[in-house]
Amino acid sequence: MQDGNFRVYDMLSKSQISLLTSLQHKKFRREHGLFMVEGYKSITEFFDSDYQVHTIYHTPDTAPKLLKLSQKINFQEISLIDLQKISALKNPADAIATVNIPQWGGLNHTTLKNKFSLVLDGLQDPGNMGTIIRTADWFGISNIICSEDTVDAYNPKVVQATMGSLARVNVTYTNLAGLISAAKLPVFGTLLNGDNIYSTNFGTEGLLVMGNEGNGIRPDIQALVNKAITIPRIGKAESLNVAIATAICCSQLAAKSFK
């Protein structure tokens, strides 16, 4: 809004700032049913998805681009100073949106048939989680099933690392042992003593289990794996980053489907 030669912004109240900054913590994301998405490009990804964008906080420079978006959304023009206060980034983007956390129903096992889904057992690093979600989106994998102690998909660092891919990938949290047993699908697990991934016949459906960054797949979940696979080492590196390993596995699944 203009007032003579001065720009007048909507100032965020202390309670608004408190609420928005609290969304950096899982407890308060769950309490308010909201998470944050930063950056115009990432925000727009959620408009064509099943997610509901609640409010967009933006600087004046971003206003012309936002006019192209749905007017059903709440828009609030704020100063760069206020944007910096609520951002989880060292260098804030041009806009921040609050998005409603969806209330997914229970996972229907029939939706896992005739496709591959990722299963994440105890991943803790937000950057890895975000990269895996983005990788799944690239390779057309629509479901990621996580153990209940896996890092929250709505963690700001995870959301940022997905670059909007979270809008297209369903991430659910459940008891993995129960899910795997009930799904009655081939279960592939990345283990050091597994068969060479490049000579593995994956078929047309299954669950691909990736383990914790330091400890791998837990013993009780390993017991449910009926096809152990490994990415053969040629050099001398001690291990592969789990996000990189997931990308290689997904690439191999895709390669098999094109044959």
Short mmCIF file of N, CA and C in Angstrom, two decimals, residues 15 50 59 75 98 146 149 168:
data_model
loop_
_atom_site.label_atom_id
_atom_site.label_comp_id
_atom_site.label_asym_id
_atom_site.label_seq_id
_atom_site.Cartn_x
_atom_site.Cartn_y
_atom_site.Cartn_z
N SER A 15 2.20 -12.12 18.01
CA SER A 15 1.58 -13.45 18.05
C SER A 15 1.71 -14.15 16.70
N ASP A 50 -2.98 -31.70 -4.10
CA ASP A 50 -4.09 -31.89 -3.15
C ASP A 50 -3.90 -31.08 -1.87
N THR A 59 6.91 -10.03 -0.03
CA THR A 59 7.42 -8.66 -0.14
C THR A 59 6.77 -8.00 -1.36
N PHE A 75 -3.47 -13.41 1.17
CA PHE A 75 -2.18 -12.79 0.88
C PHE A 75 -1.92 -11.70 1.91
N THR A 98 2.11 -20.63 4.33
CA THR A 98 1.70 -21.66 5.27
C THR A 98 0.74 -22.58 4.52
N CYS A 146 7.32 -44.32 5.72
CA CYS A 146 8.38 -44.07 6.69
C CYS A 146 8.08 -44.71 8.04
N ASP A 149 9.82 -42.99 13.44
CA ASP A 149 10.91 -42.15 13.95
C ASP A 149 11.74 -41.52 12.83
N ARG A 168 3.90 -33.63 -4.83
CA ARG A 168 3.50 -34.72 -5.72
C ARG A 168 3.80 -36.12 -5.17
#
